[in-house]
CSV table of C-alpha atoms in Angstrom, one decimal:
chain,number,residue,atom,x,y,z
V,1,ALA,CA,0.0,0.0,0.0
V,2,LEU,CA,1.2,3.5,-0.8
V,3,PRO,CA,1.1,6.2,1.9
V,4,ILE,CA,-1.4,9.0,1.5
V,5,SER,CA,-0.3,12.6,2.1
V,6,HIS,CA,-3.0,14.8,0.5
V,7,LEU,CA,-6.7,15.0,0.2
V,8,HIS,CA,-7.8,16.2,-3.2
V,9,THR,CA,-11.5,17.0,-3.8
V,10,TYR,CA,-13.1,17.3,-7.2
V,11,LEU,CA,-16.4,19.2,-7.1
V,12,SER,CA,-18.8,20.3,-9.8
V,13,ILE,CA,-22.3,21.7,-10.5
V,14,LYS,CA,-23.9,23.0,-7.3
V,15,HIS,CA,-22.7,20.3,-4.9
V,16,TYR,CA,-22.2,20.8,-1.2
V,17,ILE,CA,-19.4,18.9,0.6
V,18,LYS,CA,-19.9,18.9,4.4
V,19,MET,CA,-17.1,17.6,6.6
V,20,GLY,CA,-16.9,17.1,10.3
V,21,GLY,CA,-19.2,17.6,13.3
V,22,LEU,CA,-21.5,14.8,14.2
V,23,ASN,CA,-20.8,11.6,16.0
V,24,THR,CA,-23.4,9.4,14.5
V,25,ILE,CA,-24.3,8.3,11.0
V,26,ALA,CA,-27.9,9.0,10.3
V,27,THR,CA,-29.9,9.6,7.1
V,28,VAL,CA,-28.6,13.2,7.1
V,29,ALA,CA,-25.3,13.7,8.9
V,30,THR,CA,-22.2,15.8,8.4
V,31,VAL,CA,-19.1,13.7,8.9
V,32,ALA,CA,-16.1,13.2,6.7
V,33,PHE,CA,-12.8,11.7,7.8
V,34,VAL,CA,-10.0,9.3,7.1
V,35,THR,CA,-8.9,7.1,9.9
V,36,THR,CA,-6.7,4.1,10.3
V,37,GLY,CA,-8.4,0.8,11.2
V,38,SER,CA,-11.6,2.6,12.1
V,39,SER,CA,-14.6,0.5,13.1
V,40,LEU,CA,-18.2,1.5,13.0
V,41,SER,CA,-19.9,-0.1,16.0
V,42,ARG,CA,-23.6,-0.4,16.6
V,43,ALA,CA,-25.2,1.3,19.6
V,44,ASN,CA,-28.9,1.6,20.2
V,45,GLY,CA,-29.7,0.6,16.7
V,46,LYS,CA,-27.5,3.4,15.2
V,47,GLU,CA,-24.0,3.3,13.8
V,48,GLN,CA,-21.6,5.2,16.1
V,49,GLN,CA,-18.5,6.8,14.7
V,50,LYS,CA,-15.2,6.3,16.5
V,51,LEU,CA,-13.2,9.4,15.5
V,52,ASP,CA,-10.3,9.0,17.9
V,53,GLY,CA,-7.1,9.0,16.0
V,54,ALA,CA,-8.6,10.2,12.7
V,55,ALA,CA,-5.9,11.0,10.2
V,56,PHE,CA,-8.1,13.7,8.6
V,57,LEU,CA,-11.1,15.5,9.9
V,58,GLU,CA,-12.4,18.7,8.4
V,59,THR,CA,-15.1,20.9,10.0
V,60,PHE,CA,-14.4,24.2,8.1
V,61,ASP,CA,-14.5,26.0,11.4
V,62,ASP,CA,-11.3,27.7,10.1
V,63,GLY,CA,-12.7,28.3,6.7
V,64,LEU,CA,-10.5,27.1,3.9
V,65,LYS,CA,-7.3,27.2,6.0
V,66,GLY,CA,-4.8,24.7,4.6
V,67,TRP,CA,-6.7,24.2,1.3
V,68,VAL,CA,-4.9,25.1,-1.9
V,69,LYS,CA,-6.6,25.8,-5.1
V,70,SER,CA,-5.1,24.4,-8.3
V,71,GLU,CA,-3.9,27.0,-10.8
V,72,VAL,CA,-3.8,24.6,-13.7
V,73,GLU,CA,-5.7,26.2,-16.6
V,74,GLN,CA,-8.8,24.0,-16.6
V,75,TYR,CA,-9.5,24.5,-12.9
V,76,THR,CA,-11.3,27.8,-13.1
V,77,GLY,CA,-13.9,27.2,-10.5
V,78,VAL,CA,-13.7,28.8,-7.1
V,79,VAL,CA,-15.6,27.3,-4.2
V,80,GLU,CA,-17.5,29.2,-1.6
V,81,LEU,CA,-18.1,28.5,2.1
V,82,ALA,CA,-21.7,28.0,3.1
V,83,ASN,CA,-23.3,27.9,6.5
V,84,GLU,CA,-26.8,26.5,6.8
V,85,ASN,CA,-28.3,26.1,10.3
V,86,GLY,CA,-24.8,26.0,11.7
V,87,GLU,CA,-23.5,23.4,9.4
V,88,LYS,CA,-20.5,24.5,7.3
V,89,SER,CA,-19.8,23.2,3.9
V,90,LEU,CA,-18.0,23.9,0.6
V,91,LYS,CA,-20.4,25.2,-2.1
V,92,VAL,CA,-19.8,25.0,-5.9
V,93,PRO,CA,-21.4,28.2,-7.2
V,94,GLU,CA,-21.1,27.9,-11.0
V,95,LYS,CA,-22.0,25.2,-13.5
V,96,ALA,CA,-19.8,23.8,-16.2
V,97,ARG,CA,-16.5,24.4,-14.4
V,98,HIS,CA,-13.7,22.3,-12.9
V,99,TYR,CA,-13.0,22.7,-9.2
V,100,GLY,CA,-9.8,21.3,-7.7
V,101,TYR,CA,-8.5,21.8,-4.2
V,102,THR,CA,-6.0,19.9,-2.1
V,103,LYS,CA,-5.1,19.9,1.6
V,104,GLN,CA,-2.1,18.2,3.1
V,105,LEU,CA,-2.5,15.7,5.9
V,106,SER,CA,-0.5,16.4,9.0
V,107,THR,CA,1.3,13.1,8.6
V,108,PRO,CA,1.2,10.6,5.7
V,109,PHE,CA,-1.5,8.0,6.2
V,110,ASP,CA,-0.7,4.3,5.6
V,111,PRO,CA,-3.9,2.4,4.7
V,112,ARG,CA,-2.4,-1.1,5.2
V,113,ASP,CA,-4.2,-1.6,8.6
V,114,GLY,CA,-7.6,-0.9,7.1
V,115,PHE,CA,-9.5,2.4,7.0
V,116,ALA,CA,-12.8,4.2,6.9
V,117,ILE,CA,-13.6,7.2,4.7
V,118,GLN,CA,-16.8,9.2,5.0
V,119,PHE,CA,-18.3,12.5,3.7
V,120,GLU,CA,-21.6,14.1,2.7
V,121,ALA,CA,-22.6,15.7,-0.5
V,122,ALA,CA,-25.8,17.2,-1.9
V,123,GLN,CA,-26.8,18.1,-5.4
V,124,THR,CA,-29.0,21.0,-4.4
V,125,GLU,CA,-30.1,22.0,-7.9
V,126,GLY,CA,-30.1,18.5,-9.5
V,127,LEU,CA,-27.3,17.1,-11.7
V,128,ASP,CA,-26.9,16.4,-15.4
V,129,CYS,CA,-23.2,15.8,-15.5
V,130,GLY,CA,-20.7,16.2,-12.7
V,131,GLY,CA,-19.1,14.6,-9.7
V,132,ALA,CA,-18.3,15.1,-6.0
V,133,TYR,CA,-15.6,12.6,-5.4
V,134,LEU,CA,-12.4,12.7,-3.3
V,135,LYS,CA,-8.9,11.6,-4.3
V,136,TYR,CA,-6.2,10.6,-1.8
V,137,LEU,CA,-2.9,11.5,-3.3
V,138,THR,CA,0.6,10.0,-2.9
V,139,GLU,CA,3.5,11.8,-1.2
V,140,GLU,CA,5.1,12.3,-4.6
V,141,ALA,CA,2.0,13.8,-6.3
V,142,ASN,CA,2.0,17.2,-7.9
V,143,THR,CA,-0.3,18.9,-5.4
V,144,GLY,CA,-1.4,22.4,-4.4
V,145,LYS,CA,-1.3,24.9,-7.3
V,146,GLU,CA,0.1,22.3,-9.7
V,147,MET,CA,-2.5,19.6,-9.0
V,148,ASP,CA,-4.3,18.3,-12.0
V,149,GLY,CA,-6.0,15.1,-13.3
V,150,SER,CA,-2.7,13.4,-13.7
V,151,SER,CA,-1.6,13.7,-10.0
V,152,PRO,CA,-0.9,10.2,-8.8
V,153,TYR,CA,-3.4,8.9,-6.2
V,154,VAL,CA,-4.0,5.9,-4.0
V,155,LEU,CA,-7.8,5.9,-3.8
V,156,MET,CA,-10.7,7.7,-5.5
V,157,PHE,CA,-14.1,7.5,-3.8
V,158,GLY,CA,-17.4,9.3,-4.3
V,159,PRO,CA,-20.4,9.9,-6.6
V,160,ASP,CA,-20.1,10.8,-10.3
V,161,LYS,CA,-22.9,11.1,-12.9
V,162,CYS,CA,-23.0,12.1,-16.5
V,163,GLY,CA,-26.0,11.1,-18.6
V,164,SER,CA,-26.8,7.4,-18.1
V,165,ASN,CA,-23.4,6.9,-16.4
V,166,ASN,CA,-24.2,7.0,-12.7
V,167,LYS,CA,-21.9,5.4,-10.1
V,168,VAL,CA,-20.2,5.8,-6.7
V,169,HIS,CA,-16.6,5.4,-7.6
V,170,VAL,CA,-14.2,3.1,-5.7
V,171,ILE,CA,-10.9,3.0,-7.5
V,172,PHE,CA,-7.6,1.9,-6.0
V,173,LYS,CA,-4.1,2.4,-7.5
V,174,HIS,CA,-2.2,-0.7,-6.8
V,175,LYS,CA,1.3,-1.9,-7.7
V,176,SER,CA,1.2,-5.2,-9.7
V,177,PRO,CA,3.1,-8.0,-7.9
V,178,LYS,CA,3.9,-9.4,-11.3
V,179,ASP,CA,5.6,-6.5,-13.1
V,180,GLY,CA,5.6,-3.6,-10.6
V,181,GLU,CA,3.3,-1.4,-12.7
V,182,LEU,CA,0.6,0.8,-11.1
V,183,GLU,CA,-2.9,-0.2,-12.2
V,184,GLU,CA,-6.3,1.3,-11.5
V,185,LYS,CA,-8.6,-1.3,-9.8
V,186,HIS,CA,-12.3,-0.3,-10.4
V,187,LEU,CA,-15.1,-1.7,-8.3
V,188,LYS,CA,-17.3,-3.8,-10.5
V,189,ASP,CA,-21.0,-2.9,-10.6
V,190,PRO,CA,-20.7,0.1,-8.2
V,191,PRO,CA,-23.9,1.5,-6.5
V,192,LYS,CA,-25.6,4.5,-8.1
V,193,MET,CA,-25.7,7.9,-6.5
V,194,PRO,CA,-29.1,9.1,-5.3
V,195,SER,CA,-30.8,11.4,-7.8
V,196,ASP,CA,-32.7,13.7,-5.3
V,197,LYS,CA,-31.5,17.0,-3.9
V,198,ALA,CA,-31.1,15.9,-0.3
V,199,PRO,CA,-27.7,15.5,1.3
V,200,HIS,CA,-26.4,12.0,1.4
V,201,MET,CA,-23.6,10.4,3.4
V,202,TYR,CA,-21.0,8.3,1.5
V,203,THR,CA,-19.0,5.8,3.5
V,204,LEU,CA,-16.2,3.4,2.5
V,205,LEU,CA,-14.9,0.7,4.9
V,206,VAL,CA,-11.9,-1.4,4.0
V,207,ASN,CA,-10.8,-4.4,6.2
V,208,THR,CA,-7.3,-5.3,4.9
V,209,LYS,CA,-7.0,-8.3,7.3
V,210,GLU,CA,-10.2,-9.9,5.9
V,211,HIS,CA,-9.7,-8.4,2.4
V,212,THR,CA,-13.3,-7.1,2.4
V,213,TYR,CA,-15.0,-3.7,1.8
V,214,GLU,CA,-18.3,-2.0,2.3
V,215,VAL,CA,-19.8,0.9,0.5
V,216,LYS,CA,-22.6,2.6,2.4
V,217,ILE,CA,-25.0,5.4,1.5
V,218,ASP,CA,-26.8,7.0,4.4
V,219,GLY,CA,-25.6,4.2,6.6
V,220,LYS,CA,-27.1,1.4,4.4
V,221,VAL,CA,-24.8,-1.1,2.8
V,222,GLU,CA,-25.2,-0.8,-0.9
V,223,LYS,CA,-22.3,-2.9,-2.0
V,224,GLU,CA,-20.0,-5.3,0.0
V,225,GLY,CA,-17.7,-8.2,-0.8
V,226,SER,CA,-14.2,-9.3,-1.4
V,227,ILE,CA,-11.4,-7.0,-2.5
V,228,PHE,CA,-9.9,-9.9,-4.5
V,229,GLU,CA,-13.1,-10.8,-6.3
V,230,ASP,CA,-15.0,-7.5,-6.9
V,231,PHE,CA,-12.4,-5.3,-8.6
V,232,GLU,CA,-11.4,-5.2,-12.2
V,233,PRO,CA,-8.7,-5.9,-13.2
V,234,PRO,CA,-8.1,-8.2,-10.2
V,235,PHE,CA,-5.5,-7.3,-7.5
V,236,ASN,CA,-3.9,-10.7,-7.8
V,237,PRO,CA,-3.1,-12.0,-11.3
V,238,PRO,CA,-4.6,-15.4,-12.1
V,239,LYS,CA,-2.4,-18.4,-11.3
V,240,MET,CA,-2.9,-19.7,-14.8
V,241,ILE,CA,-3.7,-17.8,-18.0
V,242,ASP,CA,-4.8,-19.2,-21.4
V,243,ASP,CA,-2.2,-19.2,-24.1
V,244,PRO,CA,-4.0,-17.9,-27.2
V,245,GLU,CA,-1.3,-19.5,-29.5
V,246,ASP,CA,-1.7,-22.9,-27.9
V,247,SER,CA,-3.4,-25.6,-30.1
V,248,LYS,CA,-4.3,-29.3,-29.8
V,249,PRO,CA,-1.7,-31.6,-31.2
V,250,GLU,CA,-2.7,-33.4,-34.3
V,251,ASP,CA,-1.8,-36.8,-32.8
V,252,TRP,CA,-3.7,-36.1,-29.5
V,253,VAL,CA,-5.6,-39.2,-28.2
V,254,ASP,CA,-9.1,-38.3,-26.9
V,255,GLU,CA,-9.8,-41.7,-25.4
V,256,LYS,CA,-9.8,-41.6,-21.5
V,257,GLN,CA,-7.9,-44.9,-21.4
V,258,ILE,CA,-5.6,-46.2,-23.9
V,259,PRO,CA,-5.9,-50.0,-24.3
């Protein structure tokens, strides 16, 4: 696993991103964090967050302190801070623009012990084409003012919709044990993002010891399974692969037993 040093957020078309604050996951909540080996335990029928030791927790109480806007040409969008009923958020004010912001974690985060990621987003004026997903960048990534779509990342998670293409991305960058090349591992058949205008909570839980994952929306499991079975291309190469140039010998004997 590669260490994570930056959080990079892509936002577009009237989305709100709310981070921090509440201690429980409910239908509408405002928590986003990255934490090592975090567990979500059940208490009184609700899922209780354990935020102790969170590697990243953003409340926006200090505004955009620490966040750096990309100055790459295509990222012309400028986010705004919103405050509704005491809940602070990032607001995307203009349509048809790219928004790119990064914030450095206080220390690099190593996901090898498992992790939990959670944030809330709302498409308050509907959505035809756009996304509100987060990328967790490597230590070597071009970040801050130089951040762009090519910045190397470890994980991408969050909703994205354009026309009929509607999904909650879960994409890992993983080094192939075969040749050392970095590959994108995409979750097969990912859940769809809700189409209404209400805020929704997106949660990703990864258990690296059991090699399992869960994707939740508003606390409900929408997709779960094996990391080794549910991603394409697979994390581990197959033990045997078909040789397309192989052919059956002309003198092959098909009889099960030769007299």
